[in-house]
Short mmCIF file of C-alpha atoms and ligand atoms in Angstrom, two decimals:
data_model
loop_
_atom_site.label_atom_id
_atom_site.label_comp_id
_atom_site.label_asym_id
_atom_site.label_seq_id
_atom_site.Cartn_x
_atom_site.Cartn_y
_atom_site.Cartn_z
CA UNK S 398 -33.98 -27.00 -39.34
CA UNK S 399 -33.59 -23.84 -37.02
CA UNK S 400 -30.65 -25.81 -35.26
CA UNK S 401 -28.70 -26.61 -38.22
CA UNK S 402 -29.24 -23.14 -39.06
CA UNK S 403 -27.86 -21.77 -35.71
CA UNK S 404 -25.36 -24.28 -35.80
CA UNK S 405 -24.55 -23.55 -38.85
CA UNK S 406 -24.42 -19.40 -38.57
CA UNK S 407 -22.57 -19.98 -35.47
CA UNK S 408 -19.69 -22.35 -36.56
CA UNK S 409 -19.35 -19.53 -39.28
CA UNK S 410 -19.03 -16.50 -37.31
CA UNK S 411 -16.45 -18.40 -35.43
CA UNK S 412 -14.75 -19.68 -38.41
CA UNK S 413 -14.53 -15.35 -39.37
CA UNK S 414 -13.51 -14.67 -36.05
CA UNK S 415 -10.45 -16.96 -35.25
CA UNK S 416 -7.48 -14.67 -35.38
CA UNK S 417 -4.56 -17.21 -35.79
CA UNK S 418 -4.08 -20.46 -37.43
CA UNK S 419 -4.23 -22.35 -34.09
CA UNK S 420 -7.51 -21.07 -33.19
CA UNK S 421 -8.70 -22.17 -36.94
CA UNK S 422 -7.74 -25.24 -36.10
CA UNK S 423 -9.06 -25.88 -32.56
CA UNK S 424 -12.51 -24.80 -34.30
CA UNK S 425 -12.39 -27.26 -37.12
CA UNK S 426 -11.73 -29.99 -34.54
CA UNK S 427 -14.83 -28.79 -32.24
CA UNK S 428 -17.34 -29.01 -35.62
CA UNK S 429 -15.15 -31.61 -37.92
CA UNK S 430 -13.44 -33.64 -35.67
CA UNK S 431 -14.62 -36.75 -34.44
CA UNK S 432 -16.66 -35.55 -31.66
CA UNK S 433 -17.06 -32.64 -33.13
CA UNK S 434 -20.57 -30.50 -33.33
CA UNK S 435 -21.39 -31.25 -36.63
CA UNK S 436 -19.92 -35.03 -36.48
CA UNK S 437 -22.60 -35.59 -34.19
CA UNK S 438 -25.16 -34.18 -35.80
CA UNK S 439 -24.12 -36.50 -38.68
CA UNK S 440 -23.85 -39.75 -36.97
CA UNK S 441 -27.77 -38.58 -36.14
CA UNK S 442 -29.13 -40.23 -39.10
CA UNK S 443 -27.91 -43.36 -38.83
CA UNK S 444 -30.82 -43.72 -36.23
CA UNK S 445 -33.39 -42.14 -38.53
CA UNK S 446 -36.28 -43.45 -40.88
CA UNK S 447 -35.28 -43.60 -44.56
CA UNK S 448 -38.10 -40.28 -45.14
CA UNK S 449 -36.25 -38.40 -42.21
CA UNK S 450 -32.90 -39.28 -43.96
CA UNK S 451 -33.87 -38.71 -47.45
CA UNK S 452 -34.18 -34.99 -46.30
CA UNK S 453 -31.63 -33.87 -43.20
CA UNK S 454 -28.98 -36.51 -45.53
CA UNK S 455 -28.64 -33.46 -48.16
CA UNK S 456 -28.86 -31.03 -45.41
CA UNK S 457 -26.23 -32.11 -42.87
CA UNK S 458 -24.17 -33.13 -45.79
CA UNK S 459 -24.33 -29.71 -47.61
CA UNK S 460 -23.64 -28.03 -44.21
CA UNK S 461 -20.47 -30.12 -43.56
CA UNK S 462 -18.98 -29.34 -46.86
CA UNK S 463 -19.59 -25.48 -46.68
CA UNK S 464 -18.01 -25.37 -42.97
CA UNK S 465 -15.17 -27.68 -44.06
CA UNK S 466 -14.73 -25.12 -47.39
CA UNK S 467 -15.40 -22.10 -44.87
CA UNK S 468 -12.21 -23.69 -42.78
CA UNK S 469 -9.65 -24.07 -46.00
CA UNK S 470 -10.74 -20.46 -47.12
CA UNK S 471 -9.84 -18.62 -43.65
CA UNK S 472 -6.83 -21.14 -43.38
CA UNK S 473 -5.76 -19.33 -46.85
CA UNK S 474 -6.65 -16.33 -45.72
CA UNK S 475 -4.49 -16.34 -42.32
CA UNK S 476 -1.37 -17.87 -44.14
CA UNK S 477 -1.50 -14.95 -46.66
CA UNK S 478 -1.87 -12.35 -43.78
CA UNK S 479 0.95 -14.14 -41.84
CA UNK S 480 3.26 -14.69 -44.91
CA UNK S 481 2.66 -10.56 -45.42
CA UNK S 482 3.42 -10.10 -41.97
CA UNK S 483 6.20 -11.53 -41.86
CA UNK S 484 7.63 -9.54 -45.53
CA UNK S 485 6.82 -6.45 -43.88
CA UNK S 486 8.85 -7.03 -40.50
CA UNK S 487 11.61 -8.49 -42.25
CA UNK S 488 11.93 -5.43 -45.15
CA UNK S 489 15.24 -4.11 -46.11
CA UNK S 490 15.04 -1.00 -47.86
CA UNK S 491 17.85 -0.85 -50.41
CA UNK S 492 16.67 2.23 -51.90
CA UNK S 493 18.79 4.25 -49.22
CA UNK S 494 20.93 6.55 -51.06
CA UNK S 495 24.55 6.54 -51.22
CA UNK S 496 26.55 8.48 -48.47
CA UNK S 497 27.24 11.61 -49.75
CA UNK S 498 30.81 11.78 -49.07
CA UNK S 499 32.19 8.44 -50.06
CA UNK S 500 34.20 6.94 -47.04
CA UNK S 501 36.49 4.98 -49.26
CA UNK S 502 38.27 5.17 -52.44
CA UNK S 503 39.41 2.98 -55.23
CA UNK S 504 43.15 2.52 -55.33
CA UNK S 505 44.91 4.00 -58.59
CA UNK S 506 46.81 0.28 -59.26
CA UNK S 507 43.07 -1.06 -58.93
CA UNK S 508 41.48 2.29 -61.11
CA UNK S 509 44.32 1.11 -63.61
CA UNK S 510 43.69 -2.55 -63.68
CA UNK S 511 40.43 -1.68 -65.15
CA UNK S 512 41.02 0.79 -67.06
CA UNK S 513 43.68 -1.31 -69.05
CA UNK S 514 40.83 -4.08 -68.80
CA UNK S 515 37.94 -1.90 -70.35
CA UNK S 516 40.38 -0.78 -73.29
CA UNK S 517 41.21 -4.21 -74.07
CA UNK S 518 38.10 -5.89 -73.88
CA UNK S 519 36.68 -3.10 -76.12
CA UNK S 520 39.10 -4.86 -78.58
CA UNK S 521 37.74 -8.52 -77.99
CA UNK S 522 40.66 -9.32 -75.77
CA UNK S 523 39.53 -11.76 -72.80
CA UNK S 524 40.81 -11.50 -68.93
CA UNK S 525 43.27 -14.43 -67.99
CA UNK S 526 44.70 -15.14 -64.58
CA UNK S 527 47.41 -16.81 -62.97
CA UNK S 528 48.79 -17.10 -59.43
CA UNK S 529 51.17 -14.77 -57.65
CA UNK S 530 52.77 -18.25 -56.34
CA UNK S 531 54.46 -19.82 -59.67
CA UNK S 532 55.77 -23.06 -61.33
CA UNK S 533 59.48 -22.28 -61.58
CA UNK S 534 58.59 -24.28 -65.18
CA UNK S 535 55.98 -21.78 -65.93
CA UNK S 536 57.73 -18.44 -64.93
CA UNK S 537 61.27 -19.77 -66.70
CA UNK S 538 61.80 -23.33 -68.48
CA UNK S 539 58.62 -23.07 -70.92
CA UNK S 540 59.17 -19.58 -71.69
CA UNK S 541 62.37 -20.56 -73.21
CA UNK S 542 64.70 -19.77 -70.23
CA UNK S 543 66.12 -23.04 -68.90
CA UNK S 544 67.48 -23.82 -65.80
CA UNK S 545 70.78 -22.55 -66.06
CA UNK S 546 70.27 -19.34 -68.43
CA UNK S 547 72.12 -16.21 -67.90
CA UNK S 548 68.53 -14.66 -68.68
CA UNK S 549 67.32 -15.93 -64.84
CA UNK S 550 69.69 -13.47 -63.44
CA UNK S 551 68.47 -10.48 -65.30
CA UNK S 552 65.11 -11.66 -62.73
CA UNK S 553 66.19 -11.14 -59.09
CA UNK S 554 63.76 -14.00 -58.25
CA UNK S 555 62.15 -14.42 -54.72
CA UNK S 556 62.58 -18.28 -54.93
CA UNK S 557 60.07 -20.00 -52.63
CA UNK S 558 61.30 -23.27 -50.10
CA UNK S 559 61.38 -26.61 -53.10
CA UNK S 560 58.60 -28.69 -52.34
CA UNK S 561 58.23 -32.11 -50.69
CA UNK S 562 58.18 -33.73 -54.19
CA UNK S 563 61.17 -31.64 -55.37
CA UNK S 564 59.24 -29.19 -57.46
CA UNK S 565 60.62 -25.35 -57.66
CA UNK S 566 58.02 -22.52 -56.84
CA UNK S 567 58.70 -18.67 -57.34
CA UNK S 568 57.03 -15.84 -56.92
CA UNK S 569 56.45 -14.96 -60.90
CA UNK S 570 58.77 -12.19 -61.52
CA UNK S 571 56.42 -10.87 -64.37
CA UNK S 572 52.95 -11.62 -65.37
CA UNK S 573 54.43 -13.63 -68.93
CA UNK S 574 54.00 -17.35 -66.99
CA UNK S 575 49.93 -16.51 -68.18
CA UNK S 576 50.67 -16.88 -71.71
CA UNK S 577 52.22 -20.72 -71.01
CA UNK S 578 49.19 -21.39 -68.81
CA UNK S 579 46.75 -20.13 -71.68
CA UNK S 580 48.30 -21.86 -74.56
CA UNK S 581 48.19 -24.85 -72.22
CA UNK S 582 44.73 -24.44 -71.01
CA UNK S 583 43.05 -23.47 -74.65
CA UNK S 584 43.11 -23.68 -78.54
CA UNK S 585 43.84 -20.88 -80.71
CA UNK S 586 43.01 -18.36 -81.57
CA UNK S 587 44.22 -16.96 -78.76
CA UNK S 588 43.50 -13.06 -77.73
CA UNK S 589 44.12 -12.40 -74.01
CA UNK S 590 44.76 -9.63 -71.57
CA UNK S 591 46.68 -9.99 -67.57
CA UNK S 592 46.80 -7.82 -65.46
CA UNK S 593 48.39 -8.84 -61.77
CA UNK S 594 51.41 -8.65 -59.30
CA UNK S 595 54.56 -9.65 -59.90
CA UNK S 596 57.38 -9.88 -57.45
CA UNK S 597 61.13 -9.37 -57.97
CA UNK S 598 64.04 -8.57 -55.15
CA UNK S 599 64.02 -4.54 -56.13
CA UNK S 600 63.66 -1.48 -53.93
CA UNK S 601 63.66 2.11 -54.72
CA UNK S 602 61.63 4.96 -55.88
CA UNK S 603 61.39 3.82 -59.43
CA UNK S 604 61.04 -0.17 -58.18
CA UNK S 605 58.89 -1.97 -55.70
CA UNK S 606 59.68 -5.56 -54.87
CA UNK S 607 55.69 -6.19 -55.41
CA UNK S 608 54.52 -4.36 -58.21
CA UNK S 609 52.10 -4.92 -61.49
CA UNK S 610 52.16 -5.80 -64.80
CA UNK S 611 49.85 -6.50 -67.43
CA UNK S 612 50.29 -8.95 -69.90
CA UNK S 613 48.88 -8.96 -73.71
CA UNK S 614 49.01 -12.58 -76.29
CA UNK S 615 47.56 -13.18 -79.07
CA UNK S 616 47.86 -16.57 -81.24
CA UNK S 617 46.33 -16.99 -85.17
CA UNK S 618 47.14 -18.28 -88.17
CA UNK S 619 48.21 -14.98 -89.26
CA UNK S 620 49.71 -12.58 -86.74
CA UNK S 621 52.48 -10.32 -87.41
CA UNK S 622 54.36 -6.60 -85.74
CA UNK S 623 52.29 -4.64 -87.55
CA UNK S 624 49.28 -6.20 -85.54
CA UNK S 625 51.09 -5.22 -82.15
CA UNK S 626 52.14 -2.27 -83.31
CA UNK S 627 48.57 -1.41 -83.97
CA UNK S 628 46.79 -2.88 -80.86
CA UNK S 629 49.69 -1.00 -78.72
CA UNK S 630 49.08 2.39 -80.22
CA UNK S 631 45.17 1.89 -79.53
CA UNK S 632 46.09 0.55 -76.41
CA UNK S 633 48.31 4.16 -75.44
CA UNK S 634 46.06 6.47 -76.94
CA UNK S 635 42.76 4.92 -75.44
CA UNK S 636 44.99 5.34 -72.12
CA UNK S 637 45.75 8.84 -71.96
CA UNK S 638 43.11 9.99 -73.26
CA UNK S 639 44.55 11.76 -76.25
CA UNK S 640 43.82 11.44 -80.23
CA UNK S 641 46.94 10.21 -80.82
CA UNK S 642 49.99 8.94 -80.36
CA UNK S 643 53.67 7.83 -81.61
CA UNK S 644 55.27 5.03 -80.70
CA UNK S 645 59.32 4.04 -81.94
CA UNK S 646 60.52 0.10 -81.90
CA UNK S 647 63.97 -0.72 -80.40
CA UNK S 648 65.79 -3.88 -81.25
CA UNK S 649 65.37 -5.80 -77.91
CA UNK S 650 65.89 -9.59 -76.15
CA UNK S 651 63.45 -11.79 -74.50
CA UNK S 652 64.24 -15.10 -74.33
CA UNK S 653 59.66 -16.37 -74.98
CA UNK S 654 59.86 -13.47 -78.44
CA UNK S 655 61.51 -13.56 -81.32
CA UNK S 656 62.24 -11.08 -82.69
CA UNK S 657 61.73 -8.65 -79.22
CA UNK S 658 60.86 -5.34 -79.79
CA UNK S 659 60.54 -2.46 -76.45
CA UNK S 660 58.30 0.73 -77.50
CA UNK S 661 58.98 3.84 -76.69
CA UNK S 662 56.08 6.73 -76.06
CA UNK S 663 56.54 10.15 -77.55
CA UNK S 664 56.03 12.21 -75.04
CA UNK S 665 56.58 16.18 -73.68
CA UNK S 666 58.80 16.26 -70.17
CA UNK S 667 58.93 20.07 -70.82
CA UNK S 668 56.30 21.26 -68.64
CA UNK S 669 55.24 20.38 -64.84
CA UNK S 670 53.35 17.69 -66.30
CA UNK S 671 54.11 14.86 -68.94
CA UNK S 672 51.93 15.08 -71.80
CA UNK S 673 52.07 12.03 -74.15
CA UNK S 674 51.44 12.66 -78.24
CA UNK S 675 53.80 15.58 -78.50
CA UNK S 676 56.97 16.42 -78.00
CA UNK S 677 60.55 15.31 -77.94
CA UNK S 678 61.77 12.97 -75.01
CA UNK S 679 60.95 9.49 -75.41
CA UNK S 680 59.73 6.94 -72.64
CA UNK S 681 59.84 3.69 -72.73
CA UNK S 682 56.13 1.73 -72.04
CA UNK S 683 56.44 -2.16 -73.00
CA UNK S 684 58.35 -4.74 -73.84
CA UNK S 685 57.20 -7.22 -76.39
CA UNK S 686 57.87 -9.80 -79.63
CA UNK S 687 56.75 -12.17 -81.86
CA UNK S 688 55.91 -15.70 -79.57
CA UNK S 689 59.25 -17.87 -79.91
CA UNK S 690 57.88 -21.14 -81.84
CA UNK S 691 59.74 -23.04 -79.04
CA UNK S 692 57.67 -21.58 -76.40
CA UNK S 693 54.55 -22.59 -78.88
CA UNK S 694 55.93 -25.81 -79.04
CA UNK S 695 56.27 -26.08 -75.24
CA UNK S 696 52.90 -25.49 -74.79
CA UNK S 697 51.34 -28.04 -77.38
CA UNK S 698 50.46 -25.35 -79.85
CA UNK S 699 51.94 -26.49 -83.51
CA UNK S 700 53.98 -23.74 -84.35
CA UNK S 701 54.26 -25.08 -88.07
CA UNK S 702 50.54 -23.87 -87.92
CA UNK S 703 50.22 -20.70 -85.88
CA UNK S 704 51.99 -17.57 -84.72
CA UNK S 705 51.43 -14.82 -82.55
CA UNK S 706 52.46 -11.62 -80.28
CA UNK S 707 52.95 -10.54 -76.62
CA UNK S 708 53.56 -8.18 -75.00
CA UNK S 709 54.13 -6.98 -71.09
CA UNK S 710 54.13 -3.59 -69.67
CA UNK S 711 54.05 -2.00 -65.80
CA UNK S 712 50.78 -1.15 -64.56
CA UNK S 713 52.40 1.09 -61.43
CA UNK S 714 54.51 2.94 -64.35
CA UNK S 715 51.42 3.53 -66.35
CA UNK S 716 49.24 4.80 -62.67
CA UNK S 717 52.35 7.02 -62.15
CA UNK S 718 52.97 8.48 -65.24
CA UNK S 719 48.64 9.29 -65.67
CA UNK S 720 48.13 10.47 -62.51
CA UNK S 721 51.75 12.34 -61.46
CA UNK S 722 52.52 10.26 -58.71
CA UNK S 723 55.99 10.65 -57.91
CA UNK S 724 56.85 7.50 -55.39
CA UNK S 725 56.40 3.98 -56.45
CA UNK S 726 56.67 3.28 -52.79
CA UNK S 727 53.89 5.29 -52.02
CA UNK S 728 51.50 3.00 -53.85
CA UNK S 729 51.85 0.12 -51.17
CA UNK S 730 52.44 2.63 -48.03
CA UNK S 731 48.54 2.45 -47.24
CA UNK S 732 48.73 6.17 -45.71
CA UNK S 733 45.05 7.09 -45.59
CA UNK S 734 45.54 10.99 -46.77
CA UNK S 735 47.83 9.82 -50.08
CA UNK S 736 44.51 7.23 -50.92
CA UNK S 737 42.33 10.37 -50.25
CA UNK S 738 44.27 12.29 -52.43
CA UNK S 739 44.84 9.69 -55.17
CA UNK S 740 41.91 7.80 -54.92
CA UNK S 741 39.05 6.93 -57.02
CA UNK S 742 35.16 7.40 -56.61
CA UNK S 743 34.17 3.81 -56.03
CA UNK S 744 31.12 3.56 -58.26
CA UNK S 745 32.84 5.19 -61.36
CA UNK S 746 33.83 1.57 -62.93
CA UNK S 747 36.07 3.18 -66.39
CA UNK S 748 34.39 2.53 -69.33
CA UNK S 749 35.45 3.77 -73.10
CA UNK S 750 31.87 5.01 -74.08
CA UNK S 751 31.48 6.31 -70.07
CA UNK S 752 35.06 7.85 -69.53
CA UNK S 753 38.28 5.93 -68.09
CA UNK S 754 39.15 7.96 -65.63
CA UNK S 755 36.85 10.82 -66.25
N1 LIG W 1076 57.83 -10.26 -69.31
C1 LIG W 1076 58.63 -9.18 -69.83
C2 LIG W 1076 59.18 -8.37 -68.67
O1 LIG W 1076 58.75 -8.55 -67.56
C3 LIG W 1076 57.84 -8.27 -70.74
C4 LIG W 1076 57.38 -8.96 -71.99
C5 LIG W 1076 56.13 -9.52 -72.07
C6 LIG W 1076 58.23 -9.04 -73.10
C7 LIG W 1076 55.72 -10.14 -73.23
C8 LIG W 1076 57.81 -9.65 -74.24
C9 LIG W 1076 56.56 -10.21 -74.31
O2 LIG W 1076 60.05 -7.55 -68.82
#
């Protein structure tokens, strides 16, 4: 019995001592393994007299089953260490701070994009996209302005090479091709908002041949001016930040509304600054209308059944006219100390409830 107990102290100290999993595992073949210590010790009683066996039996048994358990517990034991070995070497603190002085800024197009985005969603409207590459159908024909209209010219289009299969792209001279691709894409009711580029063959300091818009539609059963006249002036005020605004209706044409209607924004031009709510000058901030049932109809939505509004605005005019930037041209020019100058912090994302441009 003292050898099964020195065996048996032994293989355990071992067992404690074996520092990686290959080591664990040349020690469970030395006692476990065929030829190992304790293997031997069993095959023993195969050559013993049923009295001898009756009592080493329980013994060897009982000692093979608490090395064998010994050997799955330190096995545990070194994968955990290992596994926590390896967590600590391969740590990546994130809880750095910030830099200080933030190396870049947020561009005022991009600061306005989501500013326009916050205000709107605040009033259930949903973010649609299109591409800046456009249908020819989708920028013109379904919004009511056929092939041949006079109402293409008003659009000094950047027309793109036809396509192998005879098909007409553009690059969408206003962000309006959305509303065909929503009405296509989903039922009413219909509430969106679109902000993106738009391209048209235009260069000065008022006009950028790549510039942005943002586009507003809404489709219902019931939808009417008074709607868009309301949604606009929440829209303005929201915007500049002020308690309230004024907004006049002009008689207008657009071939996808009828009737059109342009706004124009009270506003004061007295001072060095523009100040909107007050005043007497009058600037003009969006076009928009009542959908045209045939542009409805050429997007399979029943226009016996449903109505609705749009409207389009510039998203450069609106950056310029908030934050006094002279130069349209300027926007796109990329010159590091106007971006320094203009820019935005990056991790200030405009909310209403946080500030929009704070
Ligand atoms: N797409 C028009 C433009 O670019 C604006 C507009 C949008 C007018 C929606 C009416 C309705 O001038």
């Amino acid at each position: 019995m003292t050898d099964i107990t020195a065996l048996e102290n032994e293989t355990l100290a071992a067992i404690a001592g074996a520092g990686d999993e290959a080591a664990l595992e040349a020690l469970r073949v030395a006692s476990l393994g065929k030829k190992g210590s304790i293997s031997e010790l069993l095959k023993t009683l195969g050559g013993m007299s049923p009295d001898e066996r009756k009592v080493n039996g329980p013994a060897f048994n009982g000692l093979r089953d608490r090395i064998q358990s010994a050997i799955t517990a330190k096995k545990l034991a070194l994968e955990e260490a290992a596994l926590n070995a390896r967590l600590a070497s391969e740590r990546v603190d994130i809880t750095l701070p910030v830099r200080p002085e933030p190396v870049g800024s947020i561009h005022p197009v991009s600061q306005v994009f989501d500013e326009v985005v916050a205000i709107f969603a605040d009033l259930g409207f949903a973010v649609a996209e299109g591409p800046d590459v456009e249908f020819d159908d989708y920028n013109f024909t379904k919004l009511n302005i056929p092939p041949d209209h006079p109402a293409r010219q008003m659009h000094d289009t950047f027309y793109v090479a036809k396509q192998a299969d005879g098909s007409q792209h553009v690059l969408r001279t206003h962000t309006s091709p959305v509303q065909a691709r929503t009405m296509l894409a989903q039922k009413p009711p219909i509430r969106i908002i679109s902000p993106g580029r738009t391209y048209r063959v235009d260069s000065d300091a008022t006009h950028s041949p790549m510039f942005h818009q943002f586009e507003g539609l809404v489709i219902d059963e019931v939808t009417h001016l008074g709607h868009l006249k309301w949604v606009l002036e929440e829209f303005y005020k929201a915007f500049f930040e002020v308690s309230s605004v004024e907004l006049r209706a002009r008689p207008s044409f657009f071939p996808f509304t009828e009737p059109s209607v342009e706004w124009d924004i009270r506003c004061d031009r007295s001072g060095s600054q523009i100040k909107f709510g007050s005043g007497s000058d009058w600037l003009e901030v969006a076009g928009s209308g009542m959908v045209n049932p045939r542009v409805l109809d050429n997007c399979g939505i029943d226009s016996t059944k449903y109505q609705g509004y749009a409207f389009g605005g510039g998203i450069d005019r609106l950056a310029m006219l908030k934050y006094g930037i002279p130069d349209i041209r300027s926007f796109f020019e990329s010159d590091l100390r106007w971006l320094k100058a203009y820019g935005f912090a990056a991790l200030d994302l405009p909310t209403l409830d946080g500030g929009l441009s704070r």
